[in-house]
C-alpha atoms as an extended CHARMM CRD file, in Angstrom:
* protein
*
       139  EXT
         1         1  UNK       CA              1.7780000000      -22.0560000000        7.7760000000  PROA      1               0.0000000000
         2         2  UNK       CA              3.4190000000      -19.5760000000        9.6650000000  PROA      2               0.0000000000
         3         3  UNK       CA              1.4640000000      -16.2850000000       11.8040000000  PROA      3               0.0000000000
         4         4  UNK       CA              0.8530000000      -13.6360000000        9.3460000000  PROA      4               0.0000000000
         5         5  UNK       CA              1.9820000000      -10.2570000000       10.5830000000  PROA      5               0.0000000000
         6         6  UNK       CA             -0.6620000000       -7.4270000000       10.7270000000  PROA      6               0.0000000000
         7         7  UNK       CA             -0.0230000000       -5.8930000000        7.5150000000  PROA      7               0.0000000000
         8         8  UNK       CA              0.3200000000       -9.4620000000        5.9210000000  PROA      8               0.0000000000
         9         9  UNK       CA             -3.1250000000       -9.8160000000        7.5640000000  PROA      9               0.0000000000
        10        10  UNK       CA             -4.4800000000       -6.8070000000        6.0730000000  PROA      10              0.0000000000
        11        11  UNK       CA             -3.5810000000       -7.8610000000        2.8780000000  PROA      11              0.0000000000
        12        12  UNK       CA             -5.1560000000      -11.3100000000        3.1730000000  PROA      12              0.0000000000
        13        13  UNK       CA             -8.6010000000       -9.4420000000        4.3870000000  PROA      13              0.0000000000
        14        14  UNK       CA             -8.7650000000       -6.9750000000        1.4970000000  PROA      14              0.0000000000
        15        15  UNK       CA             -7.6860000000       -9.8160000000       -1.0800000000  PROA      15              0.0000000000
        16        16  UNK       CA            -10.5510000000      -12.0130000000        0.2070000000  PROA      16              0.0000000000
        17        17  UNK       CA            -12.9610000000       -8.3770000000       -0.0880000000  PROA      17              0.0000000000
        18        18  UNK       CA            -11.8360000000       -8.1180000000       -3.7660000000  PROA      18              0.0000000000
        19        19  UNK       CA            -12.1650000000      -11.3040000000       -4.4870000000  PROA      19              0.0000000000
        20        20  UNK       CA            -14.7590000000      -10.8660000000       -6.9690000000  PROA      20              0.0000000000
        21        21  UNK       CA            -12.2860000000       -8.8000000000       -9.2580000000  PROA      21              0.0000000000
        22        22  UNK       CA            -10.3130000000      -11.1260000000      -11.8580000000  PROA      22              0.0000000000
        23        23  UNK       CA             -7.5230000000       -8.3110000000      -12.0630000000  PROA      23              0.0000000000
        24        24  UNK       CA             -6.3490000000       -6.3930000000       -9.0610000000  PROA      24              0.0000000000
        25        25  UNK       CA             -4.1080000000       -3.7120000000       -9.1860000000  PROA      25              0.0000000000
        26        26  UNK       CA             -1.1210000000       -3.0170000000       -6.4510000000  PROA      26              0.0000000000
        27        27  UNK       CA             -3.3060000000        0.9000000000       -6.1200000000  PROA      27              0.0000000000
        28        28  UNK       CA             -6.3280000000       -1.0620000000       -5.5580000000  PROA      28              0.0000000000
        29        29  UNK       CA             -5.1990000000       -3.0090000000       -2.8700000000  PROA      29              0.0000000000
        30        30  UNK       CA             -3.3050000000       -0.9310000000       -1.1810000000  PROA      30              0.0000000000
        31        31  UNK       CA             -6.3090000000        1.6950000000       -1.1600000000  PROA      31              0.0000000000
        32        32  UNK       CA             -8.4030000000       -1.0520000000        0.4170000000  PROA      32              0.0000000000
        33        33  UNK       CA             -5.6940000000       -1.6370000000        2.9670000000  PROA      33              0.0000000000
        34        34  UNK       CA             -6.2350000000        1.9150000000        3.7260000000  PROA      34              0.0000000000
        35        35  UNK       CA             -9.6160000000        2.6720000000        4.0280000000  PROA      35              0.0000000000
        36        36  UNK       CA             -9.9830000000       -0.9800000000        6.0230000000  PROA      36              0.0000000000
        37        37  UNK       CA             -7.4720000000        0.4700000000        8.6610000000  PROA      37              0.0000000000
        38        38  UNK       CA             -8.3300000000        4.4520000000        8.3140000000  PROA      38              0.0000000000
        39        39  UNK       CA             -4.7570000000        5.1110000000        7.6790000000  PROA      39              0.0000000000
        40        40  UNK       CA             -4.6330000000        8.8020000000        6.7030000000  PROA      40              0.0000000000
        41        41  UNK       CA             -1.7080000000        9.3500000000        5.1720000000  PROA      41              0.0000000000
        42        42  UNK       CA              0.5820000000        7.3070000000        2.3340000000  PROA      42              0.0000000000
        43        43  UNK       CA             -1.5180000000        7.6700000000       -0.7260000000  PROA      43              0.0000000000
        44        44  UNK       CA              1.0230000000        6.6180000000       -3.0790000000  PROA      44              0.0000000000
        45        45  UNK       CA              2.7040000000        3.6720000000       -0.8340000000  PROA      45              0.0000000000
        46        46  UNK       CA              2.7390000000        0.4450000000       -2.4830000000  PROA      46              0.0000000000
        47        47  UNK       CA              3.0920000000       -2.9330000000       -0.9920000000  PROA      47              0.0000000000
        48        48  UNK       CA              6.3320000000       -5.0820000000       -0.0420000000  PROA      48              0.0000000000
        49        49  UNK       CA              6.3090000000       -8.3250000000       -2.7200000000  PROA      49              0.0000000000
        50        50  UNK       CA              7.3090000000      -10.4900000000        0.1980000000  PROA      50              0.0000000000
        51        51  UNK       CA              3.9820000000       -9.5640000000        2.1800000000  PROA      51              0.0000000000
        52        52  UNK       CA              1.9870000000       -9.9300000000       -1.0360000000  PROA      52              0.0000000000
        53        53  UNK       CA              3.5460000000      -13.4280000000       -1.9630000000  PROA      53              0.0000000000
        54        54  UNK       CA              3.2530000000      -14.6860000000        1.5080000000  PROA      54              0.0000000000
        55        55  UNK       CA             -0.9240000000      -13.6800000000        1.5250000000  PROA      55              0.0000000000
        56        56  UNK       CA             -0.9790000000      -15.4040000000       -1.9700000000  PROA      56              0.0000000000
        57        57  UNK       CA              0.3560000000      -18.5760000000       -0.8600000000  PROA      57              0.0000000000
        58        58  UNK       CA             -1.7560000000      -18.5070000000        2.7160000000  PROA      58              0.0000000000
        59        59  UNK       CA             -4.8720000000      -17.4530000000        0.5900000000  PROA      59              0.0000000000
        60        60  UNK       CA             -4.1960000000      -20.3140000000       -1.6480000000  PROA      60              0.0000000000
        61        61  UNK       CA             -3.4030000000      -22.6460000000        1.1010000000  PROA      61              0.0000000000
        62        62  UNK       CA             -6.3980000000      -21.8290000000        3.5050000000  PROA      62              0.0000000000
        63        63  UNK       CA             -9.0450000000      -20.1530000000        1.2360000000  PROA      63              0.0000000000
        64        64  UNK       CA             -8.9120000000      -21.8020000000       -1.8280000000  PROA      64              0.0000000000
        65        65  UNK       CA             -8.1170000000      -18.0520000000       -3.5270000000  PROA      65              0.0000000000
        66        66  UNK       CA             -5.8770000000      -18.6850000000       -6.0780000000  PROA      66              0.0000000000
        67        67  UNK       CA             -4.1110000000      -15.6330000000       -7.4980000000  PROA      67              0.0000000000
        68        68  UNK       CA             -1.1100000000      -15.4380000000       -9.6170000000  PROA      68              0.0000000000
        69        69  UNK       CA              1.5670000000      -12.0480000000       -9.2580000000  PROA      69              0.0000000000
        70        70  UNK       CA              2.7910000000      -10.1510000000      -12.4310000000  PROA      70              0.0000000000
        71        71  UNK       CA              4.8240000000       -7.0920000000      -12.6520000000  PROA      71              0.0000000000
        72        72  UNK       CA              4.7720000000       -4.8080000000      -15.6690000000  PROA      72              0.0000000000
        73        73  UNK       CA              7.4600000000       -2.8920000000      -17.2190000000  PROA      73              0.0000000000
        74        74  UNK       CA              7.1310000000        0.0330000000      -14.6400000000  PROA      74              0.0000000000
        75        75  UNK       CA              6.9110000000       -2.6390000000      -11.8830000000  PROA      75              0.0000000000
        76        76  UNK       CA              3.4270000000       -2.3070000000      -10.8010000000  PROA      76              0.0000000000
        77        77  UNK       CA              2.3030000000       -5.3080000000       -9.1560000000  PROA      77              0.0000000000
        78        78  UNK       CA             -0.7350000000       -6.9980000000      -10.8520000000  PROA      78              0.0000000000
        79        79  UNK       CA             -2.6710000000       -9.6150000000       -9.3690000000  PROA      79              0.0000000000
        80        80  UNK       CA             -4.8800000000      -12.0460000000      -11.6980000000  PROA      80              0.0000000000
        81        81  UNK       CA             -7.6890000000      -14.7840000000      -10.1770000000  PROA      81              0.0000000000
        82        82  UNK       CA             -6.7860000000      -18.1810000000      -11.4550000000  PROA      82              0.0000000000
        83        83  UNK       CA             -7.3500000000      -21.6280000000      -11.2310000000  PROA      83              0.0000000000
        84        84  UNK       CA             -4.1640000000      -22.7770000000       -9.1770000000  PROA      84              0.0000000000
        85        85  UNK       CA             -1.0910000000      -20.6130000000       -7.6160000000  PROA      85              0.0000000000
        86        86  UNK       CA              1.6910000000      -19.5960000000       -9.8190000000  PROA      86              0.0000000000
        87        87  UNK       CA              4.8450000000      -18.3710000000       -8.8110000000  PROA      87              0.0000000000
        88        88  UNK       CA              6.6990000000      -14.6260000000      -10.4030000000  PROA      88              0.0000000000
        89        89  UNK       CA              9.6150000000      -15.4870000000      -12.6450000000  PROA      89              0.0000000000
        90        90  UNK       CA             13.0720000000      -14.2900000000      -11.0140000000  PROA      90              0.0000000000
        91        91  UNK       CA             13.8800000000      -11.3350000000      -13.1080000000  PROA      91              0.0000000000
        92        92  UNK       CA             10.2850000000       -9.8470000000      -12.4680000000  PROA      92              0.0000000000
        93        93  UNK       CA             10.9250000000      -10.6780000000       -8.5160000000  PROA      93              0.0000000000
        94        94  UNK       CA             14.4630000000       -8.9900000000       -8.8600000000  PROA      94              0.0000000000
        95        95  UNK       CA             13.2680000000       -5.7600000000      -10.4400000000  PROA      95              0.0000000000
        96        96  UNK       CA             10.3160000000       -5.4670000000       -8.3970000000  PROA      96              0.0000000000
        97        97  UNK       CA             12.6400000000       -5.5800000000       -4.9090000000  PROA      97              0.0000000000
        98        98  UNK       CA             15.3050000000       -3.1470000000       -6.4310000000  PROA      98              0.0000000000
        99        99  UNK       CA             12.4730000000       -0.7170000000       -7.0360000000  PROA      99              0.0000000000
       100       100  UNK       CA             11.1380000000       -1.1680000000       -3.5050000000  PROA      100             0.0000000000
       101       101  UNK       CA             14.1440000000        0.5670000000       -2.3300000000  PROA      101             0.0000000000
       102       102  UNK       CA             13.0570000000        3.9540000000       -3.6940000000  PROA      102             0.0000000000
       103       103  UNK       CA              9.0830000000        3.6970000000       -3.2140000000  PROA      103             0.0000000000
       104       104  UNK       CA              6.9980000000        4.5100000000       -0.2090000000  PROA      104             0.0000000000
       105       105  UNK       CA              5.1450000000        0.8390000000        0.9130000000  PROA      105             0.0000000000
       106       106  UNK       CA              2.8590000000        0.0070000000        3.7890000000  PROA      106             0.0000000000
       107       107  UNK       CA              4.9490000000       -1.4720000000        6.7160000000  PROA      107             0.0000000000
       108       108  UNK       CA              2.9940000000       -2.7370000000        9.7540000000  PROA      108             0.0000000000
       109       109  UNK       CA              4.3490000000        0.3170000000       12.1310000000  PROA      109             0.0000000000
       110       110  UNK       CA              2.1580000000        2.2850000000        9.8230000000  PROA      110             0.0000000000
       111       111  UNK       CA             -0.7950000000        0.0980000000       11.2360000000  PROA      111             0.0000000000
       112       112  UNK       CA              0.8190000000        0.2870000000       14.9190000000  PROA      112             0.0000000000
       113       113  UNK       CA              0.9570000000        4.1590000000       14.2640000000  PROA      113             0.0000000000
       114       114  UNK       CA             -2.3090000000        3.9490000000       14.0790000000  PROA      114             0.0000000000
       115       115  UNK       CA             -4.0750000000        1.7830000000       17.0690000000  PROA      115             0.0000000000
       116       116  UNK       CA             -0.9040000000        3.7310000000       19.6780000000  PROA      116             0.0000000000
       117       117  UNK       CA             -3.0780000000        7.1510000000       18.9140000000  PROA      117             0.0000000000
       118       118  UNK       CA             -0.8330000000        8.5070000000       16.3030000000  PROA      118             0.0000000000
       119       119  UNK       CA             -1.6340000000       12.4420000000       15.8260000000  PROA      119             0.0000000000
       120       120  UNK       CA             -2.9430000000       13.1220000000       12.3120000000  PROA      120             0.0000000000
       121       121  UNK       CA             -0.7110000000       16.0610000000       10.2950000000  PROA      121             0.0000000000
       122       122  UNK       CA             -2.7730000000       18.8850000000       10.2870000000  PROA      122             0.0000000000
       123       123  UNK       CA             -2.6570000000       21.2010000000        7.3300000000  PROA      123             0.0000000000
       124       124  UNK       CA             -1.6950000000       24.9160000000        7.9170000000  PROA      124             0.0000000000
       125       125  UNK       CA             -4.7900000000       27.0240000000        6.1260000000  PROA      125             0.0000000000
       126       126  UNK       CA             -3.9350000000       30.2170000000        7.8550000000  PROA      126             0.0000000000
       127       127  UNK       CA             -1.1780000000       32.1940000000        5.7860000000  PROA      127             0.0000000000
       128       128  UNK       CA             -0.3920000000       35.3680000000        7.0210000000  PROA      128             0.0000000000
       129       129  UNK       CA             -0.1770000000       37.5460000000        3.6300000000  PROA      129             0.0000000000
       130       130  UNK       CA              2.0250000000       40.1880000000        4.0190000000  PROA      130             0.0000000000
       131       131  UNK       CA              1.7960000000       43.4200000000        2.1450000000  PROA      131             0.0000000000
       132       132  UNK       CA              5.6480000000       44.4760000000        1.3150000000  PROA      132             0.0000000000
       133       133  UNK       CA              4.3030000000       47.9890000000        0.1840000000  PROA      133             0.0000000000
       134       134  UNK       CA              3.2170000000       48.1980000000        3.7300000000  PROA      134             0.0000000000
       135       135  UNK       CA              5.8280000000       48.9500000000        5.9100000000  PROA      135             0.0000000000
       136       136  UNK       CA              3.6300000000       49.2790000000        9.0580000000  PROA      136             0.0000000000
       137       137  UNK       CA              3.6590000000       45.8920000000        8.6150000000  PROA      137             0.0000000000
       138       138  UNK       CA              6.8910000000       44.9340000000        9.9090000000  PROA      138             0.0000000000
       139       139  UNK       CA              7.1140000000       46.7830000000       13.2940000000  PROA      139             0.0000000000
C-alpha cells in the first residue's frame, strides 16, 4: 500500500487509540486528531472521506482493524468495528463529498502549520469602554 500522508497518518493513530469503541463518531475522531497533534484551532472541522477510507483500508490491510463507514442523513461520518471491511454505497459517498465543499476539515497544512511554529490567535480581552456621555473622552 501506498505512504500515508500525515493527516492520513493521524487518522490511522487515533483509529488504532479508539479502537476499543464499537461506534466512532466523525467529532470523536477528529477531536482525537486534535488533542494528539495540539492543534488549537478548528473545533468544528471534520475529516475528508478520502483520508478516512484510505486509513480504513490500510488499518484493515496492516492491523487487522476492520471498520466499516456510514453516513447519516445530515452526513456525519460514522464508523462501526466489524468483522471484515465494507465499502460506503455510492449515493452516501456522493452526498458526503458534495457536503465537504461547504465544511471546515482537517488538511495536513493544518498539521504543517503546526510543527513550522505557527503563531496561536490570541483573543483581544482588553475593550476600551467608552462613555458617550463623556465627551472628555474623545479629545
Amino acid at each position: 500500500m501506498k505512504d500515508l500522508t500525515l493527516i492520513q497518518k493521524e487518522i490511522a493513530g487515533a483509529l488504532e487509540q479508539l479502537k476499543e469503541k464499537s461506534l466512532i463518531t466523525e467529532a470523536v475522531l477528529a477531536k482525537k486528531i486534535r488533542e494528539n497533534a495540539k492543534i488549537q484551532g478548528k473545533n468544528k472541522a471534520g475529516i475528508f472521506l478520502k483520508d478516512l477510507e484510505t486509513c480504513v483500508e490500510y488499518l484493515g490491510e496492516n492491523n487487522q482493524l476492520y471498520f466499516s463507514i456510514h453516513v447519516n442523513s445530515a452526513n456525519d461520518v460514522f464508523l462501526k468495528k466489524e468483522d471484515n471491511y465494507k465499502a460506503m454505497d455510492n449515493d452516501a459517498r456522493k452526498r458526503r463529498q458534495a457536503s465537504e465543499k461547504s465544511i471546515s476539515v482537517l488538511t495536513d497544512s493544518d498539521l504543517k502549520g503546526k510543527s513550522s511554529g505557527m503563531k496561536n490567535l490570541q483573543k483581544r480581552t482588553d475593550r476600551k469602554k467608552i462613555d458617550f456621555r463623556n465627551y472628555k473622552d474623545f479629545e
